[in-house]
Coordinates of C-alpha atoms in Angstrom, one line a residue:
M1 CA 24.5 106.6 61.0
S2 CA 23.8 106.4 65.3
T3 CA 21.0 108.2 66.8
M4 CA 21.8 109.3 70.3
I5 CA 18.2 108.2 72.4
A6 CA 19.1 111.3 75.5
D7 CA 18.0 110.3 79.2
P8 CA 15.1 111.7 80.1
A9 CA 16.4 112.3 84.0
V10 CA 19.1 114.0 83.0
T11 CA 17.7 116.5 80.6
V12 CA 15.1 117.6 83.0
A13 CA 17.8 117.7 85.5
A14 CA 19.6 119.9 82.9
T15 CA 17.3 122.2 82.3
R16 CA 14.6 122.7 85.1
P17 CA 15.1 126.2 86.7
R18 CA 16.8 127.0 90.0
A19 CA 14.5 126.7 92.7
S20 CA 13.2 129.9 94.5
I21 CA 14.0 129.8 98.3
A22 CA 10.2 129.4 98.9
D23 CA 9.3 126.8 97.2
T24 CA 12.4 124.9 98.3
I25 CA 10.7 125.6 101.9
S26 CA 7.6 124.5 100.1
Q27 CA 8.8 121.3 98.7
T28 CA 11.0 120.3 101.5
L29 CA 8.0 121.1 104.2
L30 CA 6.7 118.2 101.4
M31 CA 9.3 116.0 102.1
A32 CA 9.0 115.7 105.3
W33 CA 5.6 115.0 105.4
R34 CA 6.2 112.0 103.3
S35 CA 8.8 111.0 106.1
L36 CA 6.2 111.4 108.7
K37 CA 3.3 109.4 106.7
K38 CA 6.6 106.9 106.3
M39 CA 7.0 106.3 110.0
R40 CA 3.2 105.9 110.9
R41 CA 2.6 103.4 108.1
N42 CA 6.2 102.0 109.9
P43 CA 6.2 101.7 113.8
E44 CA 9.3 100.1 114.1
Q45 CA 11.1 103.4 113.5
F46 CA 10.2 104.7 116.7
F47 CA 11.0 101.9 118.4
D48 CA 14.2 103.9 119.4
V49 CA 12.9 106.8 120.6
T50 CA 10.1 105.1 122.6
I51 CA 12.2 102.1 124.5
Q52 CA 16.0 103.0 124.4
P53 CA 15.2 106.2 126.4
L54 CA 13.3 104.0 129.0
L55 CA 15.7 101.2 128.5
F56 CA 18.7 103.9 129.9
T57 CA 16.9 105.7 132.1
A58 CA 16.0 103.1 134.3
M59 CA 19.5 101.2 134.4
F60 CA 21.7 103.7 134.3
A61 CA 20.2 104.8 137.7
Y62 CA 19.6 102.5 139.3
V63 CA 23.1 100.2 137.9
F64 CA 24.9 103.5 138.6
G65 CA 24.0 105.9 141.3
G66 CA 24.9 104.6 144.1
A67 CA 28.3 103.8 143.2
I68 CA 28.9 106.9 141.4
S69 CA 26.6 109.5 143.8
G70 CA 25.7 107.2 146.8
H71 CA 22.3 107.0 145.3
V72 CA 19.7 107.3 142.6
Q73 CA 17.9 110.1 143.7
A74 CA 21.6 111.8 143.9
Y75 CA 22.4 111.0 140.5
L76 CA 19.8 111.6 138.4
P77 CA 20.2 115.6 138.5
L78 CA 24.1 114.8 136.3
M79 CA 21.9 111.8 134.4
I80 CA 19.1 112.6 133.1
P81 CA 20.9 115.6 130.7
G82 CA 23.6 113.4 129.7
I83 CA 20.8 111.0 129.3
V84 CA 19.2 113.7 127.0
A85 CA 21.6 114.3 125.0
Q86 CA 22.7 110.6 124.1
T87 CA 19.5 110.0 123.4
V88 CA 19.2 113.0 120.4
L89 CA 22.4 112.3 119.1
T90 CA 21.7 108.0 118.9
T91 CA 19.1 109.0 117.0
S92 CA 20.0 111.8 114.4
M93 CA 22.8 108.6 113.8
A94 CA 19.6 106.7 112.3
T95 CA 19.0 109.7 109.2
G96 CA 22.0 108.6 107.4
V97 CA 21.4 105.1 107.5
Q98 CA 17.5 105.9 106.3
L99 CA 19.3 107.7 103.6
R100 CA 21.4 105.1 102.3
E101 CA 19.1 102.3 102.6
D102 CA 16.3 104.6 100.3
M103 CA 18.6 105.6 97.1
E104 CA 19.6 102.0 97.6
K105 CA 15.6 100.7 96.8
G106 CA 15.8 103.4 93.8
V107 CA 13.3 106.1 95.5
F108 CA 15.4 109.1 94.6
D109 CA 16.4 107.9 91.3
R110 CA 12.8 109.0 90.9
F111 CA 13.1 113.0 92.4
K112 CA 15.6 112.9 89.3
S113 CA 12.9 113.9 86.6
L114 CA 10.8 116.1 89.7
P115 CA 11.5 119.8 89.1
M116 CA 12.8 120.2 93.1
A117 CA 15.0 121.5 95.4
R118 CA 18.1 118.8 95.7
I119 CA 18.2 120.2 99.3
A120 CA 14.6 119.5 100.5
A121 CA 15.3 115.4 99.1
L122 CA 17.7 115.8 102.4
A123 CA 16.2 118.4 104.7
G124 CA 12.8 116.6 104.6
P125 CA 13.1 113.6 106.6
M126 CA 15.5 115.7 108.7
V127 CA 12.6 118.3 109.6
A128 CA 10.8 115.4 110.0
D129 CA 13.3 114.4 112.5
F130 CA 12.4 116.9 115.2
V131 CA 9.5 114.7 116.0
R132 CA 11.5 111.5 116.5
Y133 CA 14.2 114.2 118.7
L134 CA 11.4 115.3 120.7
I135 CA 9.6 111.9 121.4
A136 CA 13.7 111.0 122.7
G137 CA 13.6 113.5 124.3
G138 CA 10.8 114.3 126.1
L139 CA 10.5 110.1 127.2
T140 CA 13.7 110.9 129.2
F141 CA 12.7 114.3 131.0
V142 CA 9.9 111.8 132.0
T143 CA 10.8 108.7 132.7
G144 CA 13.5 110.3 135.2
V145 CA 10.1 112.1 136.9
L146 CA 8.5 109.1 137.5
I147 CA 11.8 107.6 139.3
G148 CA 12.4 110.8 141.7
Y149 CA 14.2 113.7 138.8
R150 CA 13.1 116.5 140.7
P151 CA 14.5 119.3 137.7
G152 CA 15.2 122.6 139.8
G153 CA 14.5 124.6 136.3
G154 CA 10.6 124.1 135.8
V155 CA 8.8 123.3 132.9
L156 CA 11.0 126.3 130.9
G157 CA 14.0 125.0 131.9
V158 CA 13.4 121.4 130.7
L159 CA 12.5 122.7 127.7
G160 CA 15.0 124.4 126.7
A161 CA 17.2 121.6 127.3
I162 CA 15.5 119.7 125.2
L163 CA 14.7 122.1 122.3
L164 CA 19.7 122.5 122.9
A165 CA 19.5 118.4 122.7
I166 CA 17.1 118.9 119.0
I167 CA 19.1 121.2 117.8
T168 CA 22.5 119.7 118.0
G169 CA 20.7 116.6 116.4
W170 CA 19.4 117.7 114.0
S171 CA 22.9 119.6 113.2
L172 CA 25.3 116.2 113.8
A173 CA 22.2 114.7 111.3
W174 CA 24.0 116.4 108.6
I175 CA 27.4 114.3 109.5
F176 CA 25.2 111.5 109.0
T177 CA 23.6 112.6 106.3
F178 CA 26.7 113.1 104.5
F179 CA 28.1 109.5 104.6
G180 CA 25.1 108.3 103.7
T181 CA 24.9 109.6 99.4
V182 CA 28.9 108.5 100.0
A183 CA 28.6 105.3 101.4
S184 CA 28.2 102.6 99.8
N185 CA 25.6 101.1 102.1
A186 CA 23.3 101.1 104.9
R187 CA 25.6 98.7 107.4
M188 CA 28.5 100.9 106.5
V189 CA 26.9 104.6 107.1
Q190 CA 25.8 103.1 110.7
G191 CA 29.6 101.6 111.0
L192 CA 31.4 104.9 110.5
S193 CA 28.4 107.1 112.7
M194 CA 29.2 104.3 115.7
M195 CA 32.7 105.5 115.4
I196 CA 31.7 109.1 115.5
L197 CA 29.0 109.6 118.0
F198 CA 29.9 106.5 120.7
P199 CA 33.7 108.2 121.8
L200 CA 31.9 111.6 121.5
T201 CA 29.3 110.3 123.9
F202 CA 30.6 108.1 126.3
L203 CA 33.9 110.0 126.4
S204 CA 32.4 113.3 127.4
N205 CA 30.8 114.6 131.1
A206 CA 27.3 112.7 130.3
F207 CA 27.7 110.1 133.2
V208 CA 30.5 110.8 135.7
A209 CA 31.9 114.5 136.5
V210 CA 35.0 115.4 134.8
T211 CA 36.7 115.5 138.0
T212 CA 37.2 111.9 138.0
M213 CA 38.6 111.1 135.3
P214 CA 42.5 111.4 134.4
G215 CA 44.2 114.3 133.0
W216 CA 44.8 113.2 130.2
L217 CA 41.0 112.4 130.0
Q218 CA 39.9 115.9 130.9
A219 CA 41.6 118.0 128.5
F220 CA 39.8 116.1 125.7
V221 CA 36.2 116.1 127.8
K222 CA 36.8 119.9 128.0
V223 CA 36.4 120.7 124.5
N224 CA 34.6 117.8 123.4
P225 CA 31.3 119.5 122.3
V226 CA 29.0 117.2 123.8
S227 CA 30.0 117.6 127.1
F228 CA 29.5 121.7 126.2
L229 CA 25.7 120.6 125.0
V230 CA 25.6 118.7 128.7
S231 CA 26.2 121.3 130.5
A232 CA 24.6 124.0 129.1
A233 CA 21.4 120.9 129.2
R234 CA 22.3 121.1 133.3
D235 CA 22.2 124.3 133.3
L236 CA 18.6 124.9 132.1
A237 CA 16.9 121.8 133.0
N238 CA 18.3 121.5 136.8
N239 CA 19.2 125.8 137.2
G240 CA 17.0 127.4 134.5
A241 CA 20.0 129.3 134.0
V242 CA 21.6 130.2 130.0
T243 CA 25.2 130.0 130.7
A244 CA 27.7 130.2 128.1
E245 CA 27.5 126.4 127.1
V246 CA 24.4 127.7 125.6
G247 CA 26.2 129.9 123.2
W248 CA 28.9 127.0 122.4
T249 CA 26.1 124.5 121.4
L250 CA 24.6 126.6 119.6
V251 CA 28.2 128.1 117.8
A252 CA 29.2 124.2 117.2
C253 CA 26.0 123.4 115.6
L254 CA 26.3 126.4 112.6
V255 CA 29.6 125.0 112.3
V256 CA 29.0 121.8 111.8
I257 CA 25.7 123.1 109.6
V258 CA 27.9 125.1 107.3
I259 CA 30.2 122.7 106.5
F260 CA 28.0 119.9 105.8
A261 CA 25.2 120.7 104.7
P262 CA 26.6 121.4 101.5
L263 CA 28.3 118.2 101.6
S264 CA 25.2 116.6 102.1
V265 CA 23.6 118.0 98.9
W266 CA 27.4 117.5 96.5
G267 CA 26.7 113.9 97.8
Y268 CA 23.3 114.1 96.9
R269 CA 24.3 115.9 93.2
R270 CA 26.8 112.8 92.6
H271 CA 23.7 110.5 92.2
L272 CA 21.9 112.6 89.7

């Protein structure tokens, strides 16, 4: 006669009560604090939000400024909001990669036996990423000001543009989080993320005017969600104006969250 021994992790996961909203928020913030401490102990995680904004802003300004707008200062109002969007969105890609790396190292195996909301382990690191997005967006504007950019929207307009980029980056991070839960390794997550993010970023109005593109490309650029973000960021930073593009950007963010947040939780549950 054989004796079956139950897996403690499975038993706990099956019997633990559903977490309340207050518990979920508290546990998410706790996981966010864990991620911030991890970032503090691994300074290399900040390289993509410190070096990249400085490098890209200077490179695009001095290489393309004269060719596109005649001189650097004339190109900055067009370019800086585009660099902010590109930097924040590129930074969000790292969320899925780091998630997959944690899962490969067995970190999430410890969460199986803990009485915590499933979404907390996913949302916590993404809340911590707000700090990285803020650094990336802020450094881009600071670099732009140092090389001659003068945002007509003032401080409030610049803060609004950064906030909108942060919200967009956070919403897109759910897509990359989903990739992290279903891909076989971190390299695959990075490859899938780049295949989506880079075309959306560069086939937009981030660095050149739409009118300079072929007609067939203009049709895509005008409906590209990144173009809405860039246009909204320009209106906020350069003119201090809240336009329809701000609303469309927020709607797109909401749609992404509604679709990919549940998918991310589903992908995470597959590993429980």
